[in-house]
PDB file of C-alpha atoms in Angstrom:
ATOM      1  CA  UNK A  21       0.000   0.000   0.000  1.00 85.00           C
ATOM      2  CA  UNK A  22       1.349   3.393  -1.007  1.00 93.00           C
ATOM      3  CA  UNK A  23       1.276   6.045   1.706  1.00 96.00           C
ATOM      4  CA  UNK A  24       1.473   9.817   1.455  1.00 97.00           C
ATOM      5  CA  UNK A  25       2.384  12.215   4.252  1.00 97.00           C
ATOM      6  CA  UNK A  26       1.536  15.878   4.756  1.00 97.00           C
ATOM      7  CA  UNK A  27       3.509  18.033   7.191  1.00 97.00           C
ATOM      8  CA  UNK A  28       2.223  21.366   8.479  1.00 96.00           C
ATOM      9  CA  UNK A  29       5.320  22.751  10.177  1.00 95.00           C
ATOM     10  CA  UNK A  30       5.350  25.388  12.913  1.00 94.00           C
ATOM     11  CA  UNK A  31       8.121  26.465  15.256  1.00 93.00           C
ATOM     12  CA  UNK A  32       7.338  24.045  18.088  1.00 94.00           C
ATOM     13  CA  UNK A  33       5.030  21.357  16.730  1.00 96.00           C
ATOM     14  CA  UNK A  34       4.336  19.777  13.348  1.00 96.00           C
ATOM     15  CA  UNK A  35       0.944  18.383  12.379  1.00 97.00           C
ATOM     16  CA  UNK A  36       1.346  15.076  10.526  1.00 97.00           C
ATOM     17  CA  UNK A  37      -1.269  13.354   8.369  1.00 97.00           C
ATOM     18  CA  UNK A  38      -0.839  10.029   6.563  1.00 97.00           C
ATOM     19  CA  UNK A  39      -3.240   8.940   3.817  1.00 97.00           C
ATOM     20  CA  UNK A  40      -3.331   5.876   1.581  1.00 95.00           C
ATOM     21  CA  UNK A  41      -3.459   5.794  -2.212  1.00 94.00           C
ATOM     22  CA  UNK A  42      -7.243   6.178  -2.127  1.00 94.00           C
ATOM     23  CA  UNK A  43      -7.139   9.323   0.030  1.00 93.00           C
ATOM     24  CA  UNK A  44      -8.263   7.679   3.293  1.00 95.00           C
ATOM     25  CA  UNK A  45      -6.615   9.105   6.409  1.00 95.00           C
ATOM     26  CA  UNK A  46      -4.603   6.384   8.135  1.00 95.00           C
ATOM     27  CA  UNK A  47      -3.117   8.431  10.984  1.00 96.00           C
ATOM     28  CA  UNK A  48      -3.227  12.028  12.194  1.00 96.00           C
ATOM     29  CA  UNK A  49      -1.172  13.496  15.003  1.00 96.00           C
ATOM     30  CA  UNK A  50       1.553  15.917  16.048  1.00 96.00           C
ATOM     31  CA  UNK A  51       5.221  15.736  16.890  1.00 96.00           C
ATOM     32  CA  UNK A  52       8.092  18.084  17.687  1.00 96.00           C
ATOM     33  CA  UNK A  53       9.262  20.268  14.798  1.00 96.00           C
ATOM     34  CA  UNK A  54      12.666  18.597  14.519  1.00 96.00           C
ATOM     35  CA  UNK A  55      13.840  16.387  11.645  1.00 96.00           C
ATOM     36  CA  UNK A  56      14.576  13.571  14.087  1.00 96.00           C
ATOM     37  CA  UNK A  57      11.049  13.552  15.528  1.00 97.00           C
ATOM     38  CA  UNK A  58       9.398  13.855  12.112  1.00 97.00           C
ATOM     39  CA  UNK A  59      11.517  11.059  10.637  1.00 97.00           C
ATOM     40  CA  UNK A  60      10.725   8.806  13.590  1.00 97.00           C
ATOM     41  CA  UNK A  61       6.971   9.322  13.181  1.00 96.00           C
ATOM     42  CA  UNK A  62       7.075   8.758   9.422  1.00 96.00           C
ATOM     43  CA  UNK A  63       9.127   5.576   9.675  1.00 95.00           C
ATOM     44  CA  UNK A  64       6.910   4.195  12.425  1.00 96.00           C
ATOM     45  CA  UNK A  65       3.524   5.160  10.978  1.00 95.00           C
ATOM     46  CA  UNK A  66       4.198   5.149   7.222  1.00 95.00           C
ATOM     47  CA  UNK A  67       6.754   2.440   6.354  1.00 94.00           C
ATOM     48  CA  UNK A  68       5.668   2.457   2.685  1.00 94.00           C
ATOM     49  CA  UNK A  69       5.703   6.218   2.213  1.00 96.00           C
ATOM     50  CA  UNK A  70       5.689   7.347  -1.412  1.00 95.00           C
ATOM     51  CA  UNK A  71       5.914  11.129  -0.965  1.00 96.00           C
ATOM     52  CA  UNK A  72       6.170  13.577   1.927  1.00 97.00           C
ATOM     53  CA  UNK A  73       4.918  17.103   1.329  1.00 96.00           C
ATOM     54  CA  UNK A  74       5.785  20.260   3.266  1.00 95.00           C
ATOM     55  CA  UNK A  75       5.267  23.890   2.341  1.00 94.00           C
ATOM     56  CA  UNK A  76       8.097  26.287   1.598  1.00 93.00           C
ATOM     57  CA  UNK A  77       8.857  28.436   4.629  1.00 91.00           C
ATOM     58  CA  UNK A  78      11.573  29.512   7.081  1.00 91.00           C
ATOM     59  CA  UNK A  79      12.225  25.962   8.305  1.00 93.00           C
ATOM     60  CA  UNK A  80      11.721  24.133   5.009  1.00 94.00           C
ATOM     61  CA  UNK A  81      15.393  24.205   3.971  1.00 94.00           C
ATOM     62  CA  UNK A  82      16.525  22.650   7.246  1.00 95.00           C
ATOM     63  CA  UNK A  83      13.814  20.002   7.262  1.00 96.00           C
ATOM     64  CA  UNK A  84      14.205  19.149   3.573  1.00 96.00           C
ATOM     65  CA  UNK A  85      17.970  18.575   3.781  1.00 96.00           C
ATOM     66  CA  UNK A  86      17.788  16.606   7.026  1.00 96.00           C
ATOM     67  CA  UNK A  87      14.917  14.387   5.874  1.00 96.00           C
ATOM     68  CA  UNK A  88      16.695  13.766   2.568  1.00 96.00           C
ATOM     69  CA  UNK A  89      19.760  12.621   4.508  1.00 96.00           C
ATOM     70  CA  UNK A  90      17.552  10.051   6.227  1.00 95.00           C
ATOM     71  CA  UNK A  91      16.425   8.669   2.875  1.00 95.00           C
ATOM     72  CA  UNK A  92      12.867  10.011   2.990  1.00 96.00           C
ATOM     73  CA  UNK A  93      11.102  11.128  -0.248  1.00 96.00           C
ATOM     74  CA  UNK A  94      10.349  14.665   0.886  1.00 97.00           C
ATOM     75  CA  UNK A  95       9.018  17.323  -1.493  1.00 96.00           C
ATOM     76  CA  UNK A  96       8.912  21.066  -0.838  1.00 96.00           C
ATOM     77  CA  UNK A  97       5.683  22.580  -2.164  1.00 95.00           C
ATOM     78  CA  UNK A  98       5.162  26.120  -3.372  1.00 91.00           C
ATOM     79  CA  UNK A  99       3.337  27.816  -0.488  1.00 90.00           C
ATOM     80  CA  UNK A 100       1.230  30.007  -2.816  1.00 88.00           C
ATOM     81  CA  UNK A 101       0.201  27.015  -4.889  1.00 87.00           C
ATOM     82  CA  UNK A 102      -0.652  24.982  -1.794  1.00 90.00           C
ATOM     83  CA  UNK A 103      -2.598  27.889  -0.304  1.00 89.00           C
ATOM     84  CA  UNK A 104      -4.913  27.930  -3.316  1.00 86.00           C
ATOM     85  CA  UNK A 105      -5.868  24.313  -2.626  1.00 86.00           C
ATOM     86  CA  UNK A 106      -5.999  24.584   1.164  1.00 89.00           C
ATOM     87  CA  UNK A 107      -8.245  27.662   1.006  1.00 88.00           C
ATOM     88  CA  UNK A 108     -11.097  25.415  -0.166  1.00 83.00           C
ATOM     89  CA  UNK A 109     -11.374  23.987   3.349  1.00 85.00           C
ATOM     90  CA  UNK A 110     -14.004  25.514   5.606  1.00 86.00           C
ATOM     91  CA  UNK A 111     -11.956  25.273   8.810  1.00 89.00           C
ATOM     92  CA  UNK A 112      -8.355  26.467   8.879  1.00 90.00           C
ATOM     93  CA  UNK A 113      -6.449  24.288  11.368  1.00 94.00           C
ATOM     94  CA  UNK A 114      -3.001  22.702  11.377  1.00 94.00           C
ATOM     95  CA  UNK A 115      -4.366  19.113  11.221  1.00 94.00           C
ATOM     96  CA  UNK A 116      -6.613  20.079   8.294  1.00 94.00           C
ATOM     97  CA  UNK A 117      -3.683  21.712   6.511  1.00 95.00           C
ATOM     98  CA  UNK A 118      -1.596  18.574   7.005  1.00 95.00           C
ATOM     99  CA  UNK A 119      -4.453  16.510   5.554  1.00 95.00           C
ATOM    100  CA  UNK A 120      -4.716  18.883   2.601  1.00 94.00           C
ATOM    101  CA  UNK A 121      -0.978  18.671   1.924  1.00 95.00           C
ATOM    102  CA  UNK A 122      -1.118  14.879   2.039  1.00 95.00           C
ATOM    103  CA  UNK A 123      -3.962  14.905  -0.492  1.00 95.00           C
ATOM    104  CA  UNK A 124      -2.035  17.298  -2.733  1.00 94.00           C
ATOM    105  CA  UNK A 125       1.054  15.075  -2.913  1.00 95.00           C
ATOM    106  CA  UNK A 126      -1.179  12.014  -3.385  1.00 95.00           C
ATOM    107  CA  UNK A 127      -2.982  13.579  -6.344  1.00 93.00           C
ATOM    108  CA  UNK A 128       0.227  14.976  -7.805  1.00 89.00           C
ATOM    109  CA  UNK A 129      -1.324  18.440  -8.186  1.00 85.00           C
ATOM    110  CA  UNK A 130       1.530  20.474  -6.799  1.00 87.00           C
ATOM    111  CA  UNK A 131       4.384  22.704  -7.836  1.00 86.00           C
ATOM    112  CA  UNK A 132       7.680  21.581  -6.376  1.00 90.00           C
ATOM    113  CA  UNK A 133      10.118  24.190  -5.084  1.00 90.00           C
ATOM    114  CA  UNK A 134      13.816  23.571  -5.613  1.00 89.00           C
ATOM    115  CA  UNK A 135      15.466  23.816  -2.198  1.00 92.00           C
ATOM    116  CA  UNK A 136      18.768  25.631  -2.335  1.00 90.00           C
ATOM    117  CA  UNK A 137      21.981  24.084  -1.109  1.00 92.00           C
ATOM    118  CA  UNK A 138      23.397  25.060   2.260  1.00 92.00           C
ATOM    119  CA  UNK A 139      26.356  26.773   0.585  1.00 92.00           C
ATOM    120  CA  UNK A 140      23.950  29.011  -1.316  1.00 93.00           C
ATOM    121  CA  UNK A 141      22.124  29.754   1.920  1.00 94.00           C
ATOM    122  CA  UNK A 142      25.397  30.891   3.514  1.00 94.00           C
ATOM    123  CA  UNK A 143      26.096  33.277   0.637  1.00 96.00           C
ATOM    124  CA  UNK A 144      22.516  34.481   0.827  1.00 95.00           C
ATOM    125  CA  UNK A 145      22.928  35.221   4.531  1.00 96.00           C
ATOM    126  CA  UNK A 146      25.948  37.438   3.853  1.00 97.00           C
ATOM    127  CA  UNK A 147      24.130  39.273   1.052  1.00 97.00           C
ATOM    128  CA  UNK A 148      20.932  39.844   3.013  1.00 97.00           C
ATOM    129  CA  UNK A 149      22.882  41.034   6.070  1.00 97.00           C
ATOM    130  CA  UNK A 150      24.804  43.539   3.989  1.00 97.00           C
ATOM    131  CA  UNK A 151      21.652  44.727   2.214  1.00 97.00           C
ATOM    132  CA  UNK A 152      19.906  45.264   5.537  1.00 97.00           C
ATOM    133  CA  UNK A 153      22.841  47.247   6.918  1.00 98.00           C
ATOM    134  CA  UNK A 154      22.845  49.423   3.791  1.00 97.00           C
ATOM    135  CA  UNK A 155      19.163  50.186   4.415  1.00 97.00           C
ATOM    136  CA  UNK A 156      19.956  51.072   8.026  1.00 97.00           C
ATOM    137  CA  UNK A 157      22.771  53.380   6.886  1.00 96.00           C
ATOM    138  CA  UNK A 158      20.445  55.193   4.494  1.00 95.00           C
ATOM    139  CA  UNK A 159      17.828  55.561   7.245  1.00 96.00           C
ATOM    140  CA  UNK A 160      20.418  56.988   9.639  1.00 96.00           C
ATOM    141  CA  UNK A 161      21.668  59.502   7.080  1.00 95.00           C
ATOM    142  CA  UNK A 162      18.124  60.615   6.289  1.00 94.00           C
ATOM    143  CA  UNK A 163      17.337  60.901   9.988  1.00 95.00           C
ATOM    144  CA  UNK A 164      20.370  63.126  10.529  1.00 95.00           C
ATOM    145  CA  UNK A 165      19.472  65.348   7.574  1.00 93.00           C
ATOM    146  CA  UNK A 166      15.878  65.648   8.753  1.00 93.00           C
ATOM    147  CA  UNK A 167      17.010  66.518  12.271  1.00 93.00           C
ATOM    148  CA  UNK A 168      19.245  69.355  11.041  1.00 93.00           C
ATOM    149  CA  UNK A 169      16.904  71.017   8.532  1.00 93.00           C
ATOM    150  CA  UNK A 170      14.464  72.625  11.043  1.00 92.00           C
ATOM    151  CA  UNK A 171      17.452  74.527  12.456  1.00 91.00           C
ATOM    152  CA  UNK A 172      18.617  75.729   9.035  1.00 91.00           C
ATOM    153  CA  UNK A 173      21.585  73.357   8.969  1.00 91.00           C
ATOM    154  CA  UNK A 174      22.325  71.647   5.639  1.00 90.00           C
ATOM    155  CA  UNK A 175      24.822  68.790   5.670  1.00 88.00           C
ATOM    156  CA  UNK A 176      25.255  68.602   1.900  1.00 84.00           C
ATOM    157  CA  UNK A 177      25.618  65.572  -0.300  1.00 84.00           C
ATOM    158  CA  UNK A 178      27.370  62.311   0.464  1.00 81.00           C
ATOM    159  CA  UNK A 179      27.226  59.892   3.331  1.00 79.00           C
ATOM    160  CA  UNK A 180      30.757  58.850   4.129  1.00 84.00           C
ATOM    161  CA  UNK A 181      33.386  60.314   6.455  1.00 87.00           C
ATOM    162  CA  UNK A 182      33.313  63.822   4.912  1.00 89.00           C
ATOM    163  CA  UNK A 183      29.560  63.908   5.608  1.00 92.00           C
ATOM    164  CA  UNK A 184      30.142  62.898   9.233  1.00 92.00           C
ATOM    165  CA  UNK A 185      32.832  65.578   9.646  1.00 92.00           C
ATOM    166  CA  UNK A 186      30.565  68.284   8.192  1.00 92.00           C
ATOM    167  CA  UNK A 187      27.701  67.314  10.496  1.00 94.00           C
ATOM    168  CA  UNK A 188      29.945  67.446  13.545  1.00 93.00           C
ATOM    169  CA  UNK A 189      31.104  70.914  12.575  1.00 92.00           C
ATOM    170  CA  UNK A 190      27.498  72.074  12.146  1.00 92.00           C
ATOM    171  CA  UNK A 191      26.321  70.845  15.565  1.00 92.00           C
ATOM    172  CA  UNK A 192      29.494  71.649  17.514  1.00 90.00           C
ATOM    173  CA  UNK A 193      28.603  73.228  20.882  1.00 83.00           C
ATOM    174  CA  UNK A 194      24.931  73.317  19.852  1.00 86.00           C
ATOM    175  CA  UNK A 195      21.780  71.845  21.432  1.00 91.00           C
ATOM    176  CA  UNK A 196      21.726  68.992  18.918  1.00 92.00           C
ATOM    177  CA  UNK A 197      25.244  67.769  19.609  1.00 92.00           C
ATOM    178  CA  UNK A 198      24.398  64.805  21.843  1.00 93.00           C
ATOM    179  CA  UNK A 199      21.439  63.608  19.774  1.00 94.00           C
ATOM    180  CA  UNK A 200      23.307  63.829  16.489  1.00 95.00           C
ATOM    181  CA  UNK A 201      26.488  62.317  17.916  1.00 95.00           C
ATOM    182  CA  UNK A 202      24.576  59.176  18.908  1.00 96.00           C
ATOM    183  CA  UNK A 203      23.354  58.772  15.329  1.00 96.00           C
ATOM    184  CA  UNK A 204      26.800  59.501  13.900  1.00 95.00           C
ATOM    185  CA  UNK A 205      28.392  56.837  16.123  1.00 96.00           C
ATOM    186  CA  UNK A 206      25.826  54.309  14.968  1.00 96.00           C
ATOM    187  CA  UNK A 207      26.387  55.391  11.357  1.00 95.00           C
ATOM    188  CA  UNK A 208      30.130  54.861  11.648  1.00 96.00           C
ATOM    189  CA  UNK A 209      29.737  51.387  13.138  1.00 96.00           C
ATOM    190  CA  UNK A 210      27.168  50.351  10.520  1.00 96.00           C
ATOM    191  CA  UNK A 211      29.476  51.589   7.752  1.00 95.00           C
ATOM    192  CA  UNK A 212      32.368  49.644   9.257  1.00 96.00           C
ATOM    193  CA  UNK A 213      30.328  46.428   9.326  1.00 97.00           C
ATOM    194  CA  UNK A 214      29.224  46.996   5.732  1.00 97.00           C
ATOM    195  CA  UNK A 215      32.876  47.244   4.758  1.00 96.00           C
ATOM    196  CA  UNK A 216      33.680  43.983   6.563  1.00 97.00           C
ATOM    197  CA  UNK A 217      30.864  42.117   4.819  1.00 97.00           C
ATOM    198  CA  UNK A 218      31.740  43.642   1.440  1.00 97.00           C
ATOM    199  CA  UNK A 219      35.352  42.475   1.730  1.00 97.00           C
ATOM    200  CA  UNK A 220      34.195  39.013   2.761  1.00 97.00           C
ATOM    201  CA  UNK A 221      31.866  38.809  -0.238  1.00 97.00           C
ATOM    202  CA  UNK A 222      34.619  39.968  -2.589  1.00 96.00           C
ATOM    203  CA  UNK A 223      36.830  37.205  -1.214  1.00 96.00           C
ATOM    204  CA  UNK A 224      34.112  34.620  -1.812  1.00 95.00           C
ATOM    205  CA  UNK A 225      33.654  35.866  -5.376  1.00 96.00           C
ATOM    206  CA  UNK A 226      37.380  35.571  -6.121  1.00 95.00           C
ATOM    207  CA  UNK A 227      37.405  31.971  -4.898  1.00 95.00           C
ATOM    208  CA  UNK A 228      34.347  30.930  -6.912  1.00 94.00           C
ATOM    209  CA  UNK A 229      34.994  30.025 -10.548  1.00 95.00           C
ATOM    210  CA  UNK A 230      31.369  30.580 -11.572  1.00 95.00           C
ATOM    211  CA  UNK A 231      31.358  34.034  -9.935  1.00 96.00           C
ATOM    212  CA  UNK A 232      34.536  35.037 -11.751  1.00 96.00           C
ATOM    213  CA  UNK A 233      32.975  33.951 -15.033  1.00 96.00           C
ATOM    214  CA  UNK A 234      29.791  35.915 -14.392  1.00 96.00           C
ATOM    215  CA  UNK A 235      31.826  39.009 -13.519  1.00 95.00           C
ATOM    216  CA  UNK A 236      33.068  39.134 -17.111  1.00 94.00           C
ATOM    217  CA  UNK A 237      29.549  40.175 -18.178  1.00 93.00           C
ATOM    218  CA  UNK A 238      28.912  43.946 -18.528  1.00 91.00           C
ATOM    219  CA  UNK A 239      27.847  45.600 -15.287  1.00 91.00           C
ATOM    220  CA  UNK A 240      28.168  42.427 -13.192  1.00 94.00           C
ATOM    221  CA  UNK A 241      30.259  42.769 -10.050  1.00 94.00           C
ATOM    222  CA  UNK A 242      30.883  40.519  -7.082  1.00 96.00           C
ATOM    223  CA  UNK A 243      27.537  41.269  -5.397  1.00 96.00           C
ATOM    224  CA  UNK A 244      25.485  40.594  -8.525  1.00 97.00           C
ATOM    225  CA  UNK A 245      27.441  37.434  -9.322  1.00 97.00           C
ATOM    226  CA  UNK A 246      27.100  35.967  -5.827  1.00 97.00           C
ATOM    227  CA  UNK A 247      23.414  36.905  -5.589  1.00 97.00           C
ATOM    228  CA  UNK A 248      22.824  35.272  -8.973  1.00 97.00           C
ATOM    229  CA  UNK A 249      24.613  32.074  -7.927  1.00 96.00           C
ATOM    230  CA  UNK A 250      22.769  31.861  -4.603  1.00 95.00           C
ATOM    231  CA  UNK A 251      19.348  32.261  -6.233  1.00 95.00           C
ATOM    232  CA  UNK A 252      19.827  30.114  -9.352  1.00 94.00           C
ATOM    233  CA  UNK A 253      21.902  27.496  -7.457  1.00 91.00           C
ATOM    234  CA  UNK A 254      21.284  24.614  -9.903  1.00 90.00           C
ATOM    235  CA  UNK A 255      21.023  25.947 -13.488  1.00 91.00           C
ATOM    236  CA  UNK A 256      20.051  22.569 -14.965  1.00 91.00           C
ATOM    237  CA  UNK A 257      16.573  22.843 -13.454  1.00 90.00           C
ATOM    238  CA  UNK A 258      15.710  25.414 -16.144  1.00 92.00           C
ATOM    239  CA  UNK A 259      14.676  24.002 -19.492  1.00 90.00           C
ATOM    240  CA  UNK A 260      16.011  27.094 -21.267  1.00 92.00           C
ATOM    241  CA  UNK A 261      17.877  30.235 -20.307  1.00 93.00           C
ATOM    242  CA  UNK A 262      14.961  32.454 -21.366  1.00 92.00           C
ATOM    243  CA  UNK A 263      12.832  31.114 -18.483  1.00 94.00           C
ATOM    244  CA  UNK A 264      15.202  32.710 -15.966  1.00 95.00           C
ATOM    245  CA  UNK A 265      13.703  36.127 -16.715  1.00 94.00           C
ATOM    246  CA  UNK A 266      10.240  34.948 -15.719  1.00 93.00           C
ATOM    247  CA  UNK A 267      11.649  33.141 -12.665  1.00 94.00           C
ATOM    248  CA  UNK A 268      13.127  36.420 -11.409  1.00 95.00           C
ATOM    249  CA  UNK A 269       9.936  38.400 -12.076  1.00 95.00           C
ATOM    250  CA  UNK A 270      11.366  40.465 -14.930  1.00 95.00           C
ATOM    251  CA  UNK A 271       8.668  39.599 -17.482  1.00 93.00           C
ATOM    252  CA  UNK A 272       5.260  41.308 -17.753  1.00 92.00           C
ATOM    253  CA  UNK A 273       2.101  39.809 -16.322  1.00 92.00           C
ATOM    254  CA  UNK A 274      -0.573  38.743 -18.792  1.00 88.00           C
ATOM    255  CA  UNK A 275      -4.348  38.599 -18.407  1.00 89.00           C
ATOM    256  CA  UNK A 276      -6.303  36.865 -21.169  1.00 89.00           C
ATOM    257  CA  UNK A 277      -9.988  35.976 -21.031  1.00 88.00           C
ATOM    258  CA  UNK A 278     -12.256  35.897 -24.075  1.00 88.00           C
ATOM    259  CA  UNK A 279     -11.674  39.038 -26.109  1.00 86.00           C
ATOM    260  CA  UNK A 280      -9.570  40.606 -23.353  1.00 90.00           C
ATOM    261  CA  UNK A 281      -5.828  40.189 -23.700  1.00 87.00           C
ATOM    262  CA  UNK A 282      -3.543  42.662 -21.978  1.00 90.00           C
ATOM    263  CA  UNK A 283      -0.011  42.743 -20.637  1.00 87.00           C
ATOM    264  CA  UNK A 284       0.761  44.544 -17.417  1.00 89.00           C
ATOM    265  CA  UNK A 285       3.856  45.451 -15.487  1.00 92.00           C
ATOM    266  CA  UNK A 286       6.535  42.946 -14.568  1.00 94.00           C
ATOM    267  CA  UNK A 287       5.389  40.219 -12.193  1.00 93.00           C
ATOM    268  CA  UNK A 288       8.076  40.885  -9.540  1.00 92.00           C
ATOM    269  CA  UNK A 289       8.063  37.201  -8.628  1.00 89.00           C
ATOM    270  CA  UNK A 290      11.181  35.550  -7.331  1.00 89.00           C
ATOM    271  CA  UNK A 291      13.981  37.108  -5.347  1.00 93.00           C
ATOM    272  CA  UNK A 292      13.655  40.897  -4.888  1.00 95.00           C
ATOM    273  CA  UNK A 293      17.311  41.394  -3.897  1.00 96.00           C
ATOM    274  CA  UNK A 294      18.702  39.826  -7.060  1.00 96.00           C
ATOM    275  CA  UNK A 295      16.122  41.668  -9.149  1.00 97.00           C
ATOM    276  CA  UNK A 296      17.206  44.997  -7.670  1.00 96.00           C
ATOM    277  CA  UNK A 297      20.881  44.134  -8.208  1.00 97.00           C
ATOM    278  CA  UNK A 298      20.223  43.250 -11.851  1.00 97.00           C
ATOM    279  CA  UNK A 299      18.300  46.503 -12.322  1.00 97.00           C
ATOM    280  CA  UNK A 300      21.252  48.448 -10.893  1.00 96.00           C
ATOM    281  CA  UNK A 301      23.671  46.527 -13.112  1.00 96.00           C
ATOM    282  CA  UNK A 302      21.526  47.303 -16.153  1.00 96.00           C
ATOM    283  CA  UNK A 303      21.523  50.985 -15.232  1.00 96.00           C
ATOM    284  CA  UNK A 304      25.300  50.912 -14.977  1.00 95.00           C
ATOM    285  CA  UNK A 305      25.557  49.306 -18.411  1.00 95.00           C
ATOM    286  CA  UNK A 306      23.308  51.946 -19.995  1.00 95.00           C
ATOM    287  CA  UNK A 307      24.488  55.056 -18.181  1.00 94.00           C
ATOM    288  CA  UNK A 308      27.934  54.614 -16.636  1.00 91.00           C
ATOM    289  CA  UNK A 309      29.905  52.118 -18.719  1.00 87.00           C
ATOM    290  CA  UNK A 310      31.565  54.048 -21.536  1.00 87.00           C
ATOM    291  CA  UNK A 311      32.650  50.995 -23.496  1.00 88.00           C
ATOM    292  CA  UNK A 312      30.080  49.885 -26.055  1.00 90.00           C
ATOM    293  CA  UNK A 313      28.813  46.335 -26.181  1.00 91.00           C
ATOM    294  CA  UNK A 314      25.986  44.510 -27.926  1.00 93.00           C
ATOM    295  CA  UNK A 315      23.915  44.698 -24.736  1.00 94.00           C
ATOM    296  CA  UNK A 316      24.490  48.447 -24.309  1.00 95.00           C
ATOM    297  CA  UNK A 317      23.694  49.162 -27.960  1.00 95.00           C
ATOM    298  CA  UNK A 318      20.497  47.122 -27.787  1.00 96.00           C
ATOM    299  CA  UNK A 319      19.403  48.837 -24.558  1.00 96.00           C
ATOM    300  CA  UNK A 320      20.189  52.301 -25.913  1.00 96.00           C
ATOM    301  CA  UNK A 321      18.084  51.720 -29.017  1.00 96.00           C
ATOM    302  CA  UNK A 322      15.261  50.365 -26.870  1.00 96.00           C
ATOM    303  CA  UNK A 323      15.416  53.367 -24.526  1.00 96.00           C
ATOM    304  CA  UNK A 324      14.680  55.700 -27.442  1.00 96.00           C
ATOM    305  CA  UNK A 325      11.508  53.726 -28.201  1.00 95.00           C
ATOM    306  CA  UNK A 326      10.025  52.852 -24.786  1.00 94.00           C
ATOM    307  CA  UNK A 327      11.860  55.089 -22.315  1.00 95.00           C
ATOM    308  CA  UNK A 328      14.777  54.662 -19.983  1.00 94.00           C
ATOM    309  CA  UNK A 329      13.094  52.785 -17.146  1.00 95.00           C
ATOM    310  CA  UNK A 330      11.464  50.120 -19.316  1.00 95.00           C
ATOM    311  CA  UNK A 331      14.686  49.733 -21.253  1.00 96.00           C
ATOM    312  CA  UNK A 332      16.611  49.234 -18.009  1.00 97.00           C
ATOM    313  CA  UNK A 333      14.212  46.467 -16.955  1.00 97.00           C
ATOM    314  CA  UNK A 334      14.596  44.838 -20.377  1.00 96.00           C
ATOM    315  CA  UNK A 335      18.377  44.993 -20.125  1.00 97.00           C
ATOM    316  CA  UNK A 336      18.198  43.492 -16.632  1.00 97.00           C
ATOM    317  CA  UNK A 337      16.143  40.591 -17.993  1.00 97.00           C
ATOM    318  CA  UNK A 338      18.532  40.041 -20.903  1.00 96.00           C
ATOM    319  CA  UNK A 339      21.476  40.232 -18.516  1.00 95.00           C
ATOM    320  CA  UNK A 340      19.884  37.549 -16.310  1.00 96.00           C
ATOM    321  CA  UNK A 341      19.313  35.324 -19.340  1.00 95.00           C
ATOM    322  CA  UNK A 342      22.865  35.876 -20.555  1.00 94.00           C
ATOM    323  CA  UNK A 343      24.319  34.980 -17.179  1.00 93.00           C
TER     324      UNK A 343
END
């Protein structure tokens, strides 16, 4: 008898449901949300398991890798796709969600998510940490500027050490000195940590052969290359390179029904960090790189027809496909 398992994972407990090939529930219960506890329940209650389904989420990478190590046929399901099926249930509970996931993997009506390798997750952690610190630095600079303006003090452009020195001169011996100094100290420390992470990422890019190859493309630096590698991870899962643009949300949405057929803005699916990096790289190719290339010439001609912003998005998509 074939058995199918659905796992609704939370931080502390996981709801488990086992169904047979005809959809009949054989066992329903809960266990601790650890790979060891889940594997023990599955092996004890479902010795002939065919597929194990769990939704993509914060813990899915950990569970997927650990359950795979134990020889279990686990599948990571697209959470949005699973939600569409689970929303048909009247009552939203963890046991009902586990039952729904078990039925989904039994019927085969699911979209499997490729779980990234742990090495890609490490690179992703460095990139996301740096990106978050950059956002904090921008917020601190804007906070300092906004604090000075009501008093007629203008710090000028920039955000590095000259900016910090100018601000200290403006507030010297003034009522804002202590408040601004606290923000400046935080700004300096955040900038220092950004520098540490940037150097670490540059070192990782130099050691990675694929990253060095990607950096030969126009506008692609170490950050773009590493972000691209961490998101794509296994290129052979794409049937063609052109599908990468849609995977990263750089292709327009389409709505077609009857006589209505319209294209909208880009879907913005996939990883937002890589998409923003590719957009920046495309802008560099069009506006800052003086050396002409086939990509720059194509984007320049397109910008004259559809405008700079749309052309930049198109160049970002073509750059993703080329990489």
